[in-house]
Amino acid sequence: MRAGHKLAAVVAGAVALSMAAAPQAQQTTPAPMEIDGRKSGYLFMESATRMLQDDDFLNPAMFAVDTGRMLWSQPDGAAGQSCADCHGAAEDSMRGVAARYPLHDAELGQLVNIESRINDCRTRRMEAPALPHEGAALLGLSAYVGLQSRGMPMEVEIDGPAAPYFEAGREYFHARRGQLDLACSHCHDDLVGQRLRGDVVSQGQINGFPIYRLMWDAVASRHRMFEWCNTSLRAEPNALGSDVYLALELYLAWRGRGLAVETPAVRR
């Protein structure tokens, strides 16, 4: 057998073995990145940024996912429990969860997002301290949970007890604030596709969070992005995890309904 043929045979054999050893992925039709005029921020990125997101080996946010994967099975708190002790394998129990958040929790009587759900589980079930916002642990766990819904459409409930939060979020999105006297809608509705310095203004969709933001060289939550936007408007930001930001998060999740979860996305 010629050398070239030998190499081809070896490569083919290795590919066949790896395919046999790999777990079979669930066959699902990925949700779109554009639907009924709603466009993911991915479509406004340059090709180099898209390539970072598309390759899990290159995507810098996957380090956060690895942290979350490790913490998922790590016991903590006085109860000596881990996330896995209650929920089992995240690939099964968390599939589709991030696509439905934030949601109204009847037991707590309030709106919760993925981060506040994680902290509620920690304090009430694990008897462990809540994790700080934007800390590596909370970002890692939320990124790991979010990854399990990647490719699934965002679909949040805005009726019933969630309705007042939805209306508050919509009002906030359209309200002028700060020294620049601008609302979220002025950029993300009125100026979509135009350039702001080196950026192309997107619709401000939140289907990729937690994201790795290149200009911050860090993984960030939705609420950190809200805080940054407020600061950019020279407005006083709200606290991370506040009811105001939770309401805005619900409205924006509805605004991007049907778009694929991209967690963890990469943005400029």
JSON list of C-alpha atoms in Angstrom, two decimals, residues 71-150:
[
{"chain": "A", "resi": 71, "resn": "LEU", "atom": "CA", "xyz": [-18.93, 23.37, 40.26]},
{"chain": "A", "resi": 72, "resn": "TRP", "atom": "CA", "xyz": [-22.04, 21.47, 39.17]},
{"chain": "A", "resi": 73, "resn": "SER", "atom": "CA", "xyz": [-20.79, 18.30, 40.87]},
{"chain": "A", "resi": 74, "resn": "GLN", "atom": "CA", "xyz": [-18.95, 19.97, 43.76]},
{"chain": "A", "resi": 75, "resn": "PRO", "atom": "CA", "xyz": [-20.70, 19.78, 47.17]},
{"chain": "A", "resi": 76, "resn": "ASP", "atom": "CA", "xyz": [-20.98, 23.04, 49.08]},
{"chain": "A", "resi": 77, "resn": "GLY", "atom": "CA", "xyz": [-22.72, 24.43, 52.14]},
{"chain": "A", "resi": 78, "resn": "ALA", "atom": "CA", "xyz": [-23.89, 22.92, 55.41]},
{"chain": "A", "resi": 79, "resn": "ALA", "atom": "CA", "xyz": [-26.15, 20.43, 53.59]},
{"chain": "A", "resi": 80, "resn": "GLY", "atom": "CA", "xyz": [-23.14, 18.96, 51.79]},
{"chain": "A", "resi": 81, "resn": "GLN", "atom": "CA", "xyz": [-25.06, 18.89, 48.51]},
{"chain": "A", "resi": 82, "resn": "SER", "atom": "CA", "xyz": [-24.11, 19.69, 44.94]},
{"chain": "A", "resi": 83, "resn": "CYS", "atom": "CA", "xyz": [-26.28, 20.77, 42.02]},
{"chain": "A", "resi": 84, "resn": "ALA", "atom": "CA", "xyz": [-25.91, 17.28, 40.56]},
{"chain": "A", "resi": 85, "resn": "ASP", "atom": "CA", "xyz": [-27.24, 15.64, 43.72]},
{"chain": "A", "resi": 86, "resn": "CYS", "atom": "CA", "xyz": [-30.68, 17.15, 43.03]},
{"chain": "A", "resi": 87, "resn": "HIS", "atom": "CA", "xyz": [-30.65, 17.64, 39.28]},
{"chain": "A", "resi": 88, "resn": "GLY", "atom": "CA", "xyz": [-28.44, 14.84, 37.99]},
{"chain": "A", "resi": 89, "resn": "ALA", "atom": "CA", "xyz": [-26.73, 15.34, 34.65]},
{"chain": "A", "resi": 90, "resn": "ALA", "atom": "CA", "xyz": [-27.15, 18.92, 33.46]},
{"chain": "A", "resi": 91, "resn": "GLU", "atom": "CA", "xyz": [-27.24, 17.74, 29.85]},
{"chain": "A", "resi": 92, "resn": "ASP", "atom": "CA", "xyz": [-30.61, 16.17, 30.65]},
{"chain": "A", "resi": 93, "resn": "SER", "atom": "CA", "xyz": [-32.19, 18.13, 33.50]},
{"chain": "A", "resi": 94, "resn": "MET", "atom": "CA", "xyz": [-31.16, 21.61, 32.32]},
{"chain": "A", "resi": 95, "resn": "ARG", "atom": "CA", "xyz": [-32.03, 21.16, 28.66]},
{"chain": "A", "resi": 96, "resn": "GLY", "atom": "CA", "xyz": [-34.37, 24.00, 27.66]},
{"chain": "A", "resi": 97, "resn": "VAL", "atom": "CA", "xyz": [-34.29, 25.67, 31.08]},
{"chain": "A", "resi": 98, "resn": "ALA", "atom": "CA", "xyz": [-32.38, 28.82, 30.10]},
{"chain": "A", "resi": 99, "resn": "ALA", "atom": "CA", "xyz": [-34.71, 29.37, 27.14]},
{"chain": "A", "resi": 100, "resn": "ARG", "atom": "CA", "xyz": [-37.64, 29.88, 29.55]},
{"chain": "A", "resi": 101, "resn": "TYR", "atom": "CA", "xyz": [-35.99, 32.35, 31.97]},
{"chain": "A", "resi": 102, "resn": "PRO", "atom": "CA", "xyz": [-36.63, 34.78, 33.54]},
{"chain": "A", "resi": 103, "resn": "LEU", "atom": "CA", "xyz": [-39.91, 33.55, 34.98]},
{"chain": "A", "resi": 104, "resn": "HIS", "atom": "CA", "xyz": [-42.20, 34.25, 37.91]},
{"chain": "A", "resi": 105, "resn": "ASP", "atom": "CA", "xyz": [-41.69, 31.90, 40.83]},
{"chain": "A", "resi": 106, "resn": "ALA", "atom": "CA", "xyz": [-44.94, 31.38, 42.72]},
{"chain": "A", "resi": 107, "resn": "GLU", "atom": "CA", "xyz": [-43.23, 30.08, 45.85]},
{"chain": "A", "resi": 108, "resn": "LEU", "atom": "CA", "xyz": [-40.89, 33.07, 46.08]},
{"chain": "A", "resi": 109, "resn": "GLY", "atom": "CA", "xyz": [-43.53, 35.48, 44.80]},
{"chain": "A", "resi": 110, "resn": "GLN", "atom": "CA", "xyz": [-41.12, 37.24, 42.47]},
{"chain": "A", "resi": 111, "resn": "LEU", "atom": "CA", "xyz": [-39.39, 37.18, 39.11]},
{"chain": "A", "resi": 112, "resn": "VAL", "atom": "CA", "xyz": [-36.19, 35.12, 38.95]},
{"chain": "A", "resi": 113, "resn": "ASN", "atom": "CA", "xyz": [-33.51, 34.67, 36.32]},
{"chain": "A", "resi": 114, "resn": "ILE", "atom": "CA", "xyz": [-30.93, 31.90, 36.02]},
{"chain": "A", "resi": 115, "resn": "GLU", "atom": "CA", "xyz": [-28.49, 33.63, 38.38]},
{"chain": "A", "resi": 116, "resn": "SER", "atom": "CA", "xyz": [-31.08, 34.27, 41.10]},
{"chain": "A", "resi": 117, "resn": "ARG", "atom": "CA", "xyz": [-32.38, 30.70, 40.71]},
{"chain": "A", "resi": 118, "resn": "ILE", "atom": "CA", "xyz": [-28.87, 29.35, 41.28]},
{"chain": "A", "resi": 119, "resn": "ASN", "atom": "CA", "xyz": [-28.45, 31.48, 44.38]},
{"chain": "A", "resi": 120, "resn": "ASP", "atom": "CA", "xyz": [-31.89, 30.51, 45.69]},
{"chain": "A", "resi": 121, "resn": "CYS", "atom": "CA", "xyz": [-30.97, 26.84, 45.34]},
{"chain": "A", "resi": 122, "resn": "ARG", "atom": "CA", "xyz": [-27.69, 27.48, 47.11]},
{"chain": "A", "resi": 123, "resn": "THR", "atom": "CA", "xyz": [-29.15, 29.34, 50.08]},
{"chain": "A", "resi": 124, "resn": "ARG", "atom": "CA", "xyz": [-32.32, 27.29, 50.58]},
{"chain": "A", "resi": 125, "resn": "ARG", "atom": "CA", "xyz": [-31.31, 23.79, 49.44]},
{"chain": "A", "resi": 126, "resn": "MET", "atom": "CA", "xyz": [-27.55, 23.63, 49.89]},
{"chain": "A", "resi": 127, "resn": "GLU", "atom": "CA", "xyz": [-27.39, 25.98, 52.90]},
{"chain": "A", "resi": 128, "resn": "ALA", "atom": "CA", "xyz": [-24.51, 27.72, 51.19]},
{"chain": "A", "resi": 129, "resn": "PRO", "atom": "CA", "xyz": [-23.85, 31.45, 50.76]},
{"chain": "A", "resi": 130, "resn": "ALA", "atom": "CA", "xyz": [-25.14, 33.21, 47.66]},
{"chain": "A", "resi": 131, "resn": "LEU", "atom": "CA", "xyz": [-22.56, 33.74, 44.95]},
{"chain": "A", "resi": 132, "resn": "PRO", "atom": "CA", "xyz": [-21.62, 37.34, 44.06]},
{"chain": "A", "resi": 133, "resn": "HIS", "atom": "CA", "xyz": [-22.84, 38.83, 40.80]},
{"chain": "A", "resi": 134, "resn": "GLU", "atom": "CA", "xyz": [-20.21, 38.77, 38.05]},
{"chain": "A", "resi": 135, "resn": "GLY", "atom": "CA", "xyz": [-18.06, 36.40, 40.09]},
{"chain": "A", "resi": 136, "resn": "ALA", "atom": "CA", "xyz": [-16.42, 33.50, 38.26]},
{"chain": "A", "resi": 137, "resn": "ALA", "atom": "CA", "xyz": [-18.54, 30.89, 40.06]},
{"chain": "A", "resi": 138, "resn": "LEU", "atom": "CA", "xyz": [-21.97, 32.37, 39.28]},
{"chain": "A", "resi": 139, "resn": "LEU", "atom": "CA", "xyz": [-21.02, 33.24, 35.71]},
{"chain": "A", "resi": 140, "resn": "GLY", "atom": "CA", "xyz": [-19.61, 29.75, 35.24]},
{"chain": "A", "resi": 141, "resn": "LEU", "atom": "CA", "xyz": [-22.72, 27.99, 36.53]},
{"chain": "A", "resi": 142, "resn": "SER", "atom": "CA", "xyz": [-25.08, 30.20, 34.54]},
{"chain": "A", "resi": 143, "resn": "ALA", "atom": "CA", "xyz": [-22.99, 29.68, 31.38]},
{"chain": "A", "resi": 144, "resn": "TYR", "atom": "CA", "xyz": [-22.96, 25.92, 31.93]},
{"chain": "A", "resi": 145, "resn": "VAL", "atom": "CA", "xyz": [-26.72, 25.82, 32.48]},
{"chain": "A", "resi": 146, "resn": "GLY", "atom": "CA", "xyz": [-27.28, 28.09, 29.48]},
{"chain": "A", "resi": 147, "resn": "LEU", "atom": "CA", "xyz": [-25.14, 25.88, 27.24]},
{"chain": "A", "resi": 148, "resn": "GLN", "atom": "CA", "xyz": [-27.63, 23.04, 27.67]},
{"chain": "A", "resi": 149, "resn": "SER", "atom": "CA", "xyz": [-30.26, 25.12, 25.82]},
{"chain": "A", "resi": 150, "resn": "ARG", "atom": "CA", "xyz": [-27.98, 26.19, 22.97]}
]
